[in-house]
Coordinates of C-alpha atoms in Angstrom, one line a residue:
M1 CA -9.9 248.8 -166.8
S2 CA -8.3 251.9 -165.4
I3 CA -8.0 252.2 -161.6
T4 CA -9.8 255.4 -160.6
S5 CA -10.3 254.9 -156.8
E6 CA -8.9 253.0 -153.8
A7 CA -12.1 250.9 -153.8
E8 CA -11.3 249.7 -157.3
L9 CA -7.7 248.9 -156.4
Q10 CA -8.8 246.9 -153.4
G11 CA -11.4 245.0 -155.5
M12 CA -8.7 244.1 -157.9
R13 CA -6.4 243.1 -155.1
R14 CA -9.0 240.7 -153.6
I15 CA -9.8 238.8 -156.8
S16 CA -6.1 238.7 -157.8
E17 CA -5.2 237.2 -154.5
V18 CA -8.0 234.6 -155.0
V19 CA -6.8 233.5 -158.4
A20 CA -3.1 233.6 -157.3
V21 CA -3.7 231.4 -154.2
T22 CA -5.9 229.0 -156.2
L23 CA -3.1 228.6 -158.8
K24 CA -0.5 228.0 -156.1
E25 CA -2.7 225.5 -154.2
M26 CA -3.5 223.6 -157.4
R27 CA 0.2 223.4 -158.3
N28 CA 1.0 222.0 -154.9
Y29 CA -1.9 219.6 -154.9
A30 CA -1.1 218.0 -158.3
R31 CA 0.6 214.6 -158.1
P32 CA 1.4 211.9 -160.7
G33 CA -1.5 209.5 -161.1
M34 CA -4.2 212.2 -160.5
S35 CA -6.5 213.2 -163.3
A36 CA -6.7 216.7 -164.5
K37 CA -10.3 216.7 -163.4
E38 CA -9.3 215.9 -159.8
V39 CA -6.9 218.9 -159.8
D40 CA -9.5 221.1 -161.5
E41 CA -12.2 220.1 -159.0
F42 CA -9.8 221.0 -156.2
G43 CA -9.3 224.4 -157.8
G44 CA -13.0 224.9 -158.1
E45 CA -13.4 224.2 -154.4
V46 CA -10.8 226.9 -153.6
L47 CA -12.5 229.4 -155.8
Q48 CA -15.9 228.7 -154.2
R49 CA -14.4 229.0 -150.7
Y50 CA -13.7 232.6 -151.6
G51 CA -17.0 233.2 -153.3
A52 CA -15.4 233.6 -156.7
K53 CA -16.7 232.4 -160.0
S54 CA -14.7 230.7 -162.7
A55 CA -14.1 233.2 -165.5
P56 CA -13.9 230.6 -168.4
K57 CA -17.1 229.0 -167.1
L58 CA -18.9 232.3 -166.7
T59 CA -17.7 233.9 -169.9
Y60 CA -17.4 231.0 -172.4
G61 CA -19.2 228.0 -170.8
F62 CA -15.8 226.3 -170.6
P63 CA -16.0 222.6 -169.4
G64 CA -13.9 223.1 -166.3
W65 CA -13.2 225.5 -163.5
T66 CA -9.7 226.2 -164.8
C67 CA -7.7 225.4 -167.9
I68 CA -5.2 222.5 -167.5
S69 CA -2.8 221.9 -170.4
I70 CA -0.4 218.9 -170.5
N71 CA 2.8 218.5 -172.5
N72 CA 2.0 219.3 -176.2
E73 CA -1.1 221.3 -175.3
I74 CA -0.3 225.1 -175.3
A75 CA -3.4 226.5 -173.5
H76 CA -7.2 226.1 -172.9
G77 CA -6.7 222.4 -172.1
I78 CA -9.9 220.7 -170.9
P79 CA -9.4 219.0 -167.5
H80 CA -10.8 215.6 -168.5
A81 CA -11.1 212.7 -166.0
T82 CA -9.2 210.6 -168.6
K83 CA -6.2 213.1 -168.7
I84 CA -3.9 211.4 -166.1
L85 CA -0.8 213.3 -164.9
Q86 CA 2.5 211.5 -165.2
E87 CA 5.9 212.1 -163.5
G88 CA 7.9 214.6 -165.6
D89 CA 4.9 216.1 -167.4
L90 CA 4.9 219.7 -168.5
V91 CA 1.8 221.0 -166.8
N92 CA 0.2 224.4 -167.3
I93 CA -2.6 225.7 -165.1
D94 CA -4.4 228.9 -165.9
V95 CA -6.8 230.3 -163.3
S96 CA -9.1 233.3 -163.9
A97 CA -12.1 234.3 -161.9
E98 CA -14.6 237.0 -161.0
L99 CA -15.5 238.4 -157.5
D100 CA -17.7 241.4 -156.7
G101 CA -17.5 242.6 -160.3
F102 CA -13.7 242.4 -160.6
W103 CA -11.8 239.9 -162.8
A104 CA -8.2 238.7 -162.7
D105 CA -6.1 236.2 -164.6
N106 CA -2.9 234.2 -164.0
G107 CA -1.2 231.1 -165.0
G108 CA 2.0 229.1 -164.8
S109 CA 3.8 226.1 -166.3
F110 CA 5.7 223.6 -164.2
V111 CA 7.3 220.2 -164.3
L112 CA 5.4 217.6 -162.3
G113 CA 7.8 215.8 -160.0
N114 CA 11.2 214.9 -161.5
D115 CA 12.3 216.5 -164.7
L116 CA 12.4 213.3 -166.7
H117 CA 12.1 215.0 -170.1
Q118 CA 14.2 218.1 -169.6
H119 CA 11.4 220.6 -169.7
Q120 CA 12.8 222.8 -166.8
P121 CA 15.0 225.0 -169.0
L122 CA 11.9 226.0 -171.0
V123 CA 9.9 226.6 -167.8
N124 CA 12.7 228.7 -166.4
A125 CA 13.0 230.8 -169.6
S126 CA 9.3 231.5 -169.7
R127 CA 9.3 232.7 -166.1
S128 CA 12.4 234.8 -166.3
I129 CA 11.3 236.4 -169.6
L130 CA 8.0 237.4 -168.0
Y131 CA 9.7 239.1 -165.2
K132 CA 12.1 240.9 -167.6
A133 CA 9.1 242.1 -169.5
L134 CA 7.3 243.3 -166.4
S135 CA 10.3 245.2 -165.3
Q136 CA 10.1 247.3 -168.4
I137 CA 6.3 248.0 -168.4
R138 CA 5.2 251.4 -167.3
G139 CA 2.9 254.2 -168.5
G140 CA 3.9 255.4 -172.0
V141 CA 5.9 252.3 -173.1
K142 CA 4.9 250.9 -176.5
I143 CA 3.2 247.6 -176.3
A144 CA 5.1 246.5 -179.4
D145 CA 8.4 247.1 -177.7
I146 CA 7.5 244.6 -174.9
G147 CA 6.7 242.1 -177.6
K148 CA 10.1 242.7 -179.2
L149 CA 11.8 242.2 -175.8
I150 CA 10.0 238.9 -175.2
E151 CA 10.8 237.6 -178.7
K152 CA 14.5 238.6 -178.4
E153 CA 14.9 237.1 -174.9
A154 CA 13.3 233.8 -176.1
A155 CA 15.8 233.6 -179.1
K156 CA 18.7 234.3 -176.8
A157 CA 17.6 231.3 -174.6
G158 CA 17.3 229.1 -177.7
F159 CA 13.5 229.2 -178.0
T160 CA 10.8 230.9 -180.1
V161 CA 7.4 232.4 -179.2
I162 CA 3.8 231.7 -180.1
R163 CA 2.9 234.7 -182.3
N164 CA -0.9 234.6 -182.2
L165 CA -1.5 234.4 -178.5
A166 CA -1.4 237.5 -176.3
G167 CA -1.8 239.1 -173.0
H168 CA -4.8 241.5 -172.6
G169 CA -6.5 244.1 -170.5
V170 CA -8.6 242.7 -167.6
G171 CA -10.6 244.1 -164.6
R172 CA -14.3 244.6 -165.3
G173 CA -14.3 241.6 -167.7
L174 CA -11.9 238.7 -168.6
H175 CA -10.7 240.3 -171.8
E176 CA -10.6 244.0 -172.3
P177 CA -8.5 246.4 -174.4
P178 CA -5.6 246.2 -175.1
E179 CA -6.1 242.8 -176.5
D180 CA -2.8 242.5 -178.3
I181 CA 0.0 242.3 -175.8
L182 CA 1.9 239.9 -178.1
N183 CA 5.1 237.9 -177.5
C184 CA 6.5 239.3 -180.7
Y185 CA 7.1 242.7 -182.4
E186 CA 4.2 244.1 -184.3
R187 CA 5.4 247.3 -185.9
R188 CA 1.9 248.4 -186.8
N189 CA 0.8 248.5 -183.2
K190 CA 1.5 252.0 -182.0
E191 CA -0.5 251.7 -178.8
R192 CA 1.2 252.4 -175.4
F193 CA 0.6 251.1 -171.9
R194 CA -1.5 253.5 -169.9
K195 CA -0.7 254.4 -166.3
N196 CA -3.3 253.0 -163.8
S197 CA -4.6 250.5 -166.3
V198 CA -4.9 246.8 -165.4
V199 CA -3.5 244.2 -167.8
A200 CA -2.6 240.5 -167.8
V201 CA 0.8 239.9 -169.3
E202 CA 1.8 236.4 -170.3
T203 CA 4.6 234.6 -172.0
F204 CA 4.2 231.8 -174.5
I205 CA 7.8 230.4 -175.0
S206 CA 8.1 227.5 -177.4
T207 CA 10.7 224.9 -178.4
R208 CA 9.4 224.6 -182.0
S209 CA 6.0 226.0 -182.9
N210 CA 5.3 229.6 -183.6
Y211 CA 1.5 229.5 -184.0
A212 CA -1.3 228.0 -182.0
N213 CA -4.1 226.1 -183.7
Q214 CA -7.3 224.9 -182.2
A215 CA -7.8 221.2 -181.7
N216 CA -10.9 219.2 -182.7
D217 CA -12.4 219.6 -179.2
G218 CA -13.0 223.3 -180.0
W219 CA -10.9 224.5 -177.0
T220 CA -7.4 223.1 -176.7
L221 CA -4.6 224.9 -178.5
I222 CA -1.9 222.9 -180.1
G223 CA 1.4 224.1 -181.8
N224 CA 1.6 224.2 -185.5
K225 CA 5.0 222.5 -185.5
G226 CA 4.8 220.4 -182.4
G227 CA 7.2 220.7 -179.5
F228 CA 6.4 222.2 -176.1
V229 CA 5.3 225.6 -174.8
A230 CA 5.6 227.1 -171.3
Q231 CA 3.4 230.0 -170.2
H232 CA 3.5 232.3 -167.2
E233 CA 1.1 235.2 -166.5
H234 CA 0.5 237.9 -164.0
T235 CA -2.2 240.5 -163.6
I236 CA -0.6 243.9 -163.0
V237 CA -1.4 247.6 -162.5
I238 CA 0.7 249.9 -164.6
T239 CA 2.4 252.8 -162.9
D240 CA 5.1 255.4 -163.7
G241 CA 7.6 252.9 -162.3
A242 CA 7.6 249.2 -161.5
P243 CA 4.2 247.7 -162.0
I244 CA 2.1 246.5 -159.1
I245 CA 2.0 242.7 -159.5
L246 CA -1.5 241.9 -158.2
T247 CA -1.1 238.1 -158.5
A248 CA 2.3 237.8 -156.8
D249 CA 0.8 235.3 -154.3
N250 CA 0.9 232.6 -157.0
E251 CA 4.7 232.4 -156.4
I252 CA 5.4 231.5 -160.0

């Protein structure tokens, strides 16, 4: 969407705060021994406290309030009761929701407890690359150039990117144009970021895989070459200068 009034901006601020706080509280709540379903149900309670509706449930009939992906799962992981969190797991929580006709999206990967498997460098790279990308986004910047930046920064850190997952427009629905804010350079994409538009920008930084494939459950995304992926995501408003990070309360 494009912000055309103060009321729209405030609507986006409210729902963005809700998904950001939900993500932060879920991350702080998660403990080894809990099931993904327990963490998800807690997140659902936070959303309901604010009167917000789970976007994946509302839009796609997803079997969970949020997406919780563990270790080799890249994204869209189902929060099963049989999925038990372990010390040192690489955990990704993605929270998106609707409130009063406005939609926002955010996510973040983290290591649960002690970093037993040395995932923290990957998590750190994903987070820092997201903020480097955000610092360069403003009205008129080519979307493809941000993909080039993300890909280059990932390589410098010794990682690669998932080439078929992307950030997207958001605001009046969960997914809106532009739908191709990729983590890699696509020379055919001549589109530019537009001032006052709202987008969800996300990194998918990988140790080995470069494409995501759908698992047999019809939801979970798995890397084509194995390994691990870290993701971080903010909903932002594009300006002539630094973007407004609407989901900053998630503290990723």
